[in-house]
Amino acid sequence: MRAAPSHCYNPASMPDLLIEAKALTKDFDGFRAVEDVHLGVRAGEIVALLGPNGAGKTTTIRMLASLLAPTRGTARIDGTDVVEDPQTVRSKIGLLTEHHGLYTRMRSEEYLEFFGGAYGMTANAVRSRAGVLLAQFGLDGDRSRRLGEYSKGMRQKLALVRALLHDPPVLLLDEPTSAMDPSSAFQVRESIRDLRRASRAIIVCTHNLKEAEALADRIAIIRAGRIAADGSSASLKSAYLGGRRMEVRIAGTLNGTVGLLPEGAVLEESGVDWLRFRCQDPERTNPLVLESLARAGVRVVTLSEVEGGLEDVYLEVVGRPGAGG
């Protein structure tokens, strides 16, 4: 595994943070689950928190939500310290946990009224807000059913409705599309994008790397309790993979023209009618590649980024299965 790059995120360098953690650490009976975590999220920003099971993601989220007190370090939610004023912090957070705690004998409106009351909302405010959210997530027609009759995906969406009920400025979402069919997962991802436009700060914990790349402005990878890498998808690929991987598909055959790649494009591999190269700056390099191939009479069918780059970054950070160290 390569050493973490020097650009790991420093929350002190960014103003107007709704989520801010400094040196956040948590010990359990001599075991250090989270160590010296620095993390910040602005309003209007989504950060995907990735890492293997047991790396410290859930413990970090629980400290940010004032459900666990840190052993040392500090965290603030919209300016409120998670230790000094946990009640206010909880009122500012919408939390979606892995285990939803749904009361299966309740109906959706009863369930949401219960939690709305816990948030200090009036009955009228709960009914109004719940109606909008249930319709948004396709649950409006299931109000009369008990929650025990809901599918896993429906329960997941209702738990997300609960997290959004009091319109919090901060969302902490653990596997928000787990157990959903592709259509429902797409609907939830679009809703999360809309919530970013509403100027919330959002952390999404997920094992779905494509989802993380599609949703997040930044990606933070936690390993053995520490943030080992933090940055945009493009910057992490550049730091860990020596650039972004591009693929050219052509009509016909290359016939030895792979040597015509311009400066900045590093050939990785090629076949009869395709080649792959890495580059640091696709916006500058890709047009030069196309121009060079066109001059050689090569007809380009497609030029695209190769999927899976983030997976390669992730494995570089957390270690590949079976690798030593």
Short mmCIF file of C-alpha atoms in Angstrom, two decimals:
data_model
loop_
_atom_site.label_atom_id
_atom_site.label_comp_id
_atom_site.label_asym_id
_atom_site.label_seq_id
_atom_site.Cartn_x
_atom_site.Cartn_y
_atom_site.Cartn_z
CA MET A 1 0.00 0.00 0.00
CA ARG A 2 1.26 3.46 -0.84
CA ALA A 3 1.66 6.09 1.82
CA ALA A 4 -1.23 8.52 2.08
CA PRO A 5 -0.68 11.64 -0.02
CA SER A 6 0.06 14.91 1.68
CA HIS A 7 -3.22 16.50 0.57
CA CYS A 8 -5.38 14.73 3.21
CA TYR A 9 -8.10 17.09 4.28
CA ASN A 10 -7.61 19.78 6.94
CA PRO A 11 -10.93 21.24 8.16
CA ALA A 12 -9.16 24.31 9.56
CA SER A 13 -8.41 25.37 5.98
CA MET A 14 -12.10 25.74 5.04
CA PRO A 15 -14.58 28.23 6.49
CA ASP A 16 -18.35 27.86 6.95
CA LEU A 17 -18.31 24.20 7.97
CA LEU A 18 -21.55 22.60 9.13
CA ILE A 19 -19.67 19.44 10.18
CA GLU A 20 -16.26 19.84 11.78
CA ALA A 21 -14.18 17.20 13.56
CA LYS A 22 -10.69 17.76 14.93
CA ALA A 23 -8.48 14.96 16.28
CA LEU A 24 -11.60 12.92 17.02
CA THR A 25 -10.65 9.74 18.90
CA LYS A 26 -12.62 6.94 20.56
CA ASP A 27 -11.39 4.10 22.76
CA PHE A 28 -13.36 1.07 23.94
CA ASP A 29 -11.80 -0.91 26.81
CA GLY A 30 -8.26 -0.44 25.52
CA PHE A 31 -9.21 -0.77 21.84
CA ARG A 32 -8.87 2.38 19.73
CA ALA A 33 -11.74 2.35 17.21
CA VAL A 34 -11.17 5.87 15.85
CA GLU A 35 -7.92 7.83 16.02
CA ASP A 36 -7.21 11.48 15.28
CA VAL A 37 -9.93 11.98 12.67
CA HIS A 38 -10.01 15.40 11.02
CA LEU A 39 -13.05 15.93 8.82
CA GLY A 40 -15.13 18.86 7.66
CA VAL A 41 -18.16 19.29 5.41
CA ARG A 42 -19.49 22.58 4.07
CA ALA A 43 -23.10 23.52 3.43
CA GLY A 44 -24.08 22.25 0.00
CA GLU A 45 -21.43 19.50 0.05
CA ILE A 46 -21.71 15.72 0.08
CA VAL A 47 -18.84 13.64 1.46
CA ALA A 48 -18.80 9.86 0.99
CA LEU A 49 -17.16 8.03 3.89
CA LEU A 50 -15.71 4.73 2.70
CA GLY A 51 -13.85 1.97 4.46
CA PRO A 52 -13.93 -1.74 5.28
CA ASN A 53 -16.13 -3.15 8.02
CA GLY A 54 -14.65 -2.31 11.40
CA ALA A 55 -12.61 0.63 10.09
CA GLY A 56 -14.40 3.17 12.30
CA LYS A 57 -17.10 4.63 10.04
CA THR A 58 -20.06 3.92 12.32
CA THR A 59 -18.19 5.01 15.44
CA THR A 60 -17.27 8.29 13.75
CA ILE A 61 -20.88 8.90 12.72
CA ARG A 62 -22.13 8.13 16.22
CA MET A 63 -19.72 10.65 17.72
CA LEU A 64 -20.81 13.30 15.22
CA ALA A 65 -24.44 12.55 16.15
CA SER A 66 -23.76 12.92 19.91
CA LEU A 67 -24.61 9.27 20.49
CA LEU A 68 -21.07 8.49 21.66
CA ALA A 69 -18.77 10.83 23.54
CA PRO A 70 -15.26 11.06 22.08
CA THR A 71 -12.34 9.97 24.22
CA ARG A 72 -10.55 13.08 23.02
CA GLY A 73 -10.79 15.61 20.24
CA THR A 74 -13.73 17.82 19.33
CA ALA A 75 -16.62 17.90 16.89
CA ARG A 76 -19.16 20.59 16.05
CA ILE A 77 -22.43 20.41 14.15
CA ASP A 78 -23.50 23.77 12.76
CA GLY A 79 -21.34 25.42 15.41
CA THR A 80 -22.62 23.33 18.35
CA ASP A 81 -20.21 21.13 20.30
CA VAL A 82 -21.29 17.47 20.34
CA VAL A 83 -20.25 17.02 23.99
CA GLU A 84 -21.31 20.35 25.48
CA ASP A 85 -24.81 20.43 23.96
CA PRO A 86 -25.81 17.00 22.61
CA GLN A 87 -29.55 17.78 22.62
CA THR A 88 -29.12 20.72 20.24
CA VAL A 89 -26.78 18.68 18.05
CA ARG A 90 -29.38 15.93 17.70
CA SER A 91 -32.01 18.48 16.69
CA LYS A 92 -29.72 19.64 13.86
CA ILE A 93 -29.04 16.16 12.49
CA GLY A 94 -30.99 13.75 10.35
CA LEU A 95 -29.56 10.31 11.10
CA LEU A 96 -30.10 7.19 9.03
CA THR A 97 -28.57 4.19 10.78
CA GLU A 98 -27.93 0.69 9.53
CA HIS A 99 -30.63 -0.65 11.88
CA HIS A 100 -33.71 1.54 11.55
CA GLY A 101 -35.60 0.66 14.73
CA LEU A 102 -38.99 0.72 12.98
CA TYR A 103 -42.00 -0.10 15.13
CA THR A 104 -43.64 -2.72 12.94
CA ARG A 105 -47.15 -2.49 14.42
CA MET A 106 -47.34 1.24 13.65
CA ARG A 107 -48.48 2.83 10.41
CA SER A 108 -46.29 5.40 8.71
CA GLU A 109 -48.18 8.46 9.95
CA GLU A 110 -48.20 7.19 13.55
CA TYR A 111 -44.49 6.46 13.32
CA LEU A 112 -43.66 9.89 11.96
CA GLU A 113 -45.91 11.66 14.47
CA PHE A 114 -44.04 9.90 17.26
CA PHE A 115 -40.66 11.11 16.02
CA GLY A 116 -41.95 14.54 15.08
CA GLY A 117 -43.06 14.96 18.68
CA ALA A 118 -39.59 13.95 19.86
CA TYR A 119 -38.20 16.72 17.63
CA GLY A 120 -40.64 19.24 19.16
CA MET A 121 -42.74 19.58 16.01
CA THR A 122 -46.45 20.35 16.21
CA ALA A 123 -48.92 17.74 14.96
CA ASN A 124 -49.91 19.97 12.03
CA ALA A 125 -46.27 20.52 11.06
CA VAL A 126 -45.60 16.78 11.17
CA ARG A 127 -48.64 15.97 9.00
CA SER A 128 -47.72 18.61 6.44
CA ARG A 129 -44.06 17.66 6.21
CA ALA A 130 -44.78 13.91 6.30
CA GLY A 131 -47.27 14.23 3.47
CA VAL A 132 -44.69 15.90 1.22
CA LEU A 133 -41.95 13.38 2.04
CA LEU A 134 -44.12 10.27 1.78
CA ALA A 135 -45.25 11.40 -1.66
CA GLN A 136 -41.68 12.23 -2.68
CA PHE A 137 -40.49 8.71 -1.85
CA GLY A 138 -43.50 6.88 -3.30
CA LEU A 139 -44.98 5.83 0.05
CA ASP A 140 -48.11 7.98 0.01
CA GLY A 141 -50.34 5.09 -1.02
CA ASP A 142 -49.12 2.83 1.80
CA ARG A 143 -50.18 4.92 4.80
CA SER A 144 -52.84 2.42 5.92
CA ARG A 145 -50.41 -0.53 5.99
CA ARG A 146 -48.52 -1.49 9.12
CA LEU A 147 -44.75 -1.15 8.84
CA GLY A 148 -44.33 -4.88 9.34
CA GLU A 149 -45.93 -5.30 5.91
CA TYR A 150 -43.39 -3.00 4.22
CA SER A 151 -40.64 -4.44 2.04
CA LYS A 152 -37.01 -3.81 3.01
CA GLY A 153 -36.74 -1.05 0.45
CA MET A 154 -39.92 0.63 1.69
CA ARG A 155 -38.64 0.49 5.27
CA GLN A 156 -35.39 2.07 4.13
CA LYS A 157 -37.25 4.91 2.45
CA LEU A 158 -39.45 5.48 5.50
CA ALA A 159 -36.35 5.65 7.72
CA LEU A 160 -34.98 8.30 5.35
CA VAL A 161 -38.26 10.21 5.58
CA ARG A 162 -37.90 10.12 9.37
CA ALA A 163 -34.36 11.52 9.10
CA LEU A 164 -35.63 14.40 6.94
CA LEU A 165 -38.81 15.08 8.90
CA HIS A 166 -37.51 18.05 10.95
CA ASP A 167 -35.65 19.55 7.96
CA PRO A 168 -32.18 19.35 9.57
CA PRO A 169 -29.11 21.20 8.19
CA VAL A 170 -26.92 18.09 8.55
CA LEU A 171 -27.57 14.55 7.29
CA LEU A 172 -25.61 11.46 8.33
CA LEU A 173 -26.72 8.60 6.10
CA ASP A 174 -25.48 5.04 6.58
CA GLU A 175 -26.05 2.92 3.43
CA PRO A 176 -29.07 4.97 2.26
CA THR A 177 -29.86 2.73 -0.74
CA SER A 178 -29.29 -0.62 0.96
CA ALA A 179 -31.86 -3.30 0.01
CA MET A 180 -33.44 -1.09 -2.67
CA ASP A 181 -34.23 -2.08 -6.22
CA PRO A 182 -32.44 -0.01 -8.90
CA SER A 183 -35.42 2.30 -9.48
CA SER A 184 -35.83 3.12 -5.78
CA ALA A 185 -32.07 3.55 -5.34
CA PHE A 186 -32.03 6.01 -8.23
CA GLN A 187 -34.92 7.91 -6.66
CA VAL A 188 -33.12 8.16 -3.33
CA ARG A 189 -29.85 9.29 -4.95
CA GLU A 190 -31.70 12.03 -6.82
CA SER A 191 -33.33 13.12 -3.56
CA ILE A 192 -29.92 13.30 -1.87
CA ARG A 193 -28.66 15.49 -4.73
CA ASP A 194 -31.67 17.78 -4.22
CA LEU A 195 -30.88 17.99 -0.52
CA ARG A 196 -27.36 19.18 -1.34
CA ARG A 197 -28.86 21.95 -3.43
CA ALA A 198 -30.86 22.89 -0.35
CA SER A 199 -27.52 23.79 1.29
CA ARG A 200 -27.20 20.93 3.70
CA ALA A 201 -24.00 19.20 4.70
CA ILE A 202 -24.26 15.47 4.06
CA ILE A 203 -22.10 12.47 4.94
CA VAL A 204 -22.98 9.23 3.16
CA CYS A 205 -21.45 5.96 4.37
CA THR A 206 -21.59 3.37 1.61
CA HIS A 207 -19.85 0.29 0.26
CA ASN A 208 -21.13 1.13 -3.23
CA LEU A 209 -18.17 2.83 -4.90
CA LYS A 210 -20.13 3.81 -8.01
CA GLU A 211 -22.75 5.42 -5.80
CA ALA A 212 -20.05 7.28 -3.86
CA GLU A 213 -18.47 8.59 -7.05
CA ALA A 214 -21.82 9.62 -8.52
CA LEU A 215 -23.03 11.43 -5.39
CA ALA A 216 -20.06 12.86 -3.55
CA ASP A 217 -18.10 16.06 -3.98
CA ARG A 218 -15.37 14.52 -1.84
CA ILE A 219 -14.47 11.02 -0.81
CA ALA A 220 -12.89 10.20 2.56
CA ILE A 221 -11.47 6.72 3.07
CA ILE A 222 -11.04 5.52 6.63
CA ARG A 223 -8.62 2.73 7.47
CA ALA A 224 -7.87 1.35 10.94
CA GLY A 225 -9.67 4.27 12.56
CA ARG A 226 -7.88 7.04 10.62
CA ILE A 227 -8.79 9.09 7.57
CA ALA A 228 -6.18 7.74 5.18
CA ALA A 229 -7.24 9.71 2.10
CA ASP A 230 -9.60 12.62 1.44
CA GLY A 231 -10.28 14.49 -1.78
CA SER A 232 -12.29 14.55 -4.97
CA SER A 233 -12.46 11.38 -7.02
CA ALA A 234 -10.21 12.94 -9.66
CA SER A 235 -7.59 14.12 -7.15
CA LEU A 236 -7.46 10.72 -5.44
CA LYS A 237 -7.02 8.93 -8.76
CA SER A 238 -4.22 11.31 -9.63
CA ALA A 239 -2.51 10.85 -6.26
CA TYR A 240 -2.79 7.07 -6.00
CA LEU A 241 -2.91 5.87 -9.58
CA GLY A 242 -0.56 8.28 -11.31
CA GLY A 243 -3.43 9.93 -13.16
CA ARG A 244 -6.78 9.02 -14.64
CA ARG A 245 -7.17 6.03 -16.94
CA MET A 246 -8.62 6.68 -20.40
CA GLU A 247 -9.58 4.27 -23.17
CA VAL A 248 -9.68 4.89 -26.94
CA ARG A 249 -11.67 2.58 -29.23
CA ILE A 250 -11.04 2.94 -32.96
CA ALA A 251 -12.50 1.80 -36.29
CA GLY A 252 -10.00 -0.53 -37.93
CA THR A 253 -6.61 -1.38 -36.44
CA LEU A 254 -3.94 0.66 -34.68
CA ASN A 255 -1.10 -0.56 -36.91
CA GLY A 256 1.68 0.66 -34.62
CA THR A 257 0.31 4.16 -34.11
CA VAL A 258 0.34 3.84 -30.31
CA GLY A 259 3.73 5.54 -30.37
CA LEU A 260 2.03 8.74 -31.53
CA LEU A 261 0.52 9.55 -28.14
CA PRO A 262 1.39 13.11 -27.11
CA GLU A 263 3.31 14.20 -24.04
CA GLY A 264 1.19 13.75 -20.92
CA ALA A 265 -0.45 10.52 -22.14
CA VAL A 266 1.28 7.43 -20.73
CA LEU A 267 0.39 4.24 -22.57
CA GLU A 268 -0.72 1.38 -20.30
CA GLU A 269 -1.87 -1.32 -22.68
CA SER A 270 -3.30 -1.75 -26.16
CA GLY A 271 -5.07 -4.24 -28.42
CA VAL A 272 -5.89 -4.49 -32.11
CA ASP A 273 -8.50 -1.71 -32.01
CA TRP A 274 -8.07 -0.09 -28.59
CA LEU A 275 -5.56 1.44 -26.22
CA ARG A 276 -5.51 2.67 -22.66
CA PHE A 277 -3.42 5.49 -21.26
CA ARG A 278 -3.08 7.49 -18.06
CA CYS A 279 -2.97 11.25 -17.81
CA GLN A 280 -3.05 13.88 -15.08
CA ASP A 281 -5.21 16.41 -16.92
CA PRO A 282 -7.77 14.86 -19.34
CA GLU A 283 -9.18 18.25 -20.34
CA ARG A 284 -5.78 19.18 -21.76
CA THR A 285 -4.49 15.78 -22.85
CA ASN A 286 -7.54 14.13 -24.44
CA PRO A 287 -7.91 16.68 -27.27
CA LEU A 288 -4.19 16.27 -28.04
CA VAL A 289 -4.61 12.48 -28.21
CA LEU A 290 -7.52 12.85 -30.64
CA GLU A 291 -5.55 15.30 -32.79
CA SER A 292 -2.52 13.00 -32.89
CA LEU A 293 -4.57 9.96 -33.89
CA ALA A 294 -6.49 11.94 -36.51
CA ARG A 295 -3.23 13.09 -38.14
CA ALA A 296 -2.19 9.43 -38.34
CA GLY A 297 -5.45 8.58 -40.10
CA VAL A 298 -6.88 6.69 -37.13
CA ARG A 299 -10.68 6.98 -36.87
CA VAL A 300 -11.70 7.21 -33.21
CA VAL A 301 -15.02 5.64 -32.21
CA THR A 302 -14.95 6.50 -28.49
CA LEU A 303 -12.69 8.13 -25.93
CA SER A 304 -13.85 7.57 -22.36
CA GLU A 305 -12.64 7.19 -18.80
CA VAL A 306 -12.29 3.59 -17.70
CA GLU A 307 -14.65 2.70 -14.87
CA GLY A 308 -13.31 1.19 -11.69
CA GLY A 309 -10.65 3.78 -11.00
CA LEU A 310 -12.09 4.56 -7.59
CA GLU A 311 -12.01 0.87 -6.72
CA ASP A 312 -8.30 0.84 -7.52
CA VAL A 313 -7.81 3.88 -5.26
CA TYR A 314 -9.79 2.22 -2.48
CA LEU A 315 -7.71 -0.95 -2.68
CA GLU A 316 -4.49 1.08 -2.69
CA VAL A 317 -5.60 2.83 0.50
CA VAL A 318 -7.10 -0.05 2.50
CA GLY A 319 -4.93 -2.84 1.06
CA ARG A 320 -5.67 -5.56 -1.45
CA PRO A 321 -6.99 -8.95 -0.29
CA GLY A 322 -4.14 -11.28 0.49
CA ALA A 323 -1.53 -8.51 0.34
CA GLY A 324 1.03 -8.36 3.11
CA GLY A 325 1.11 -5.51 5.63
#
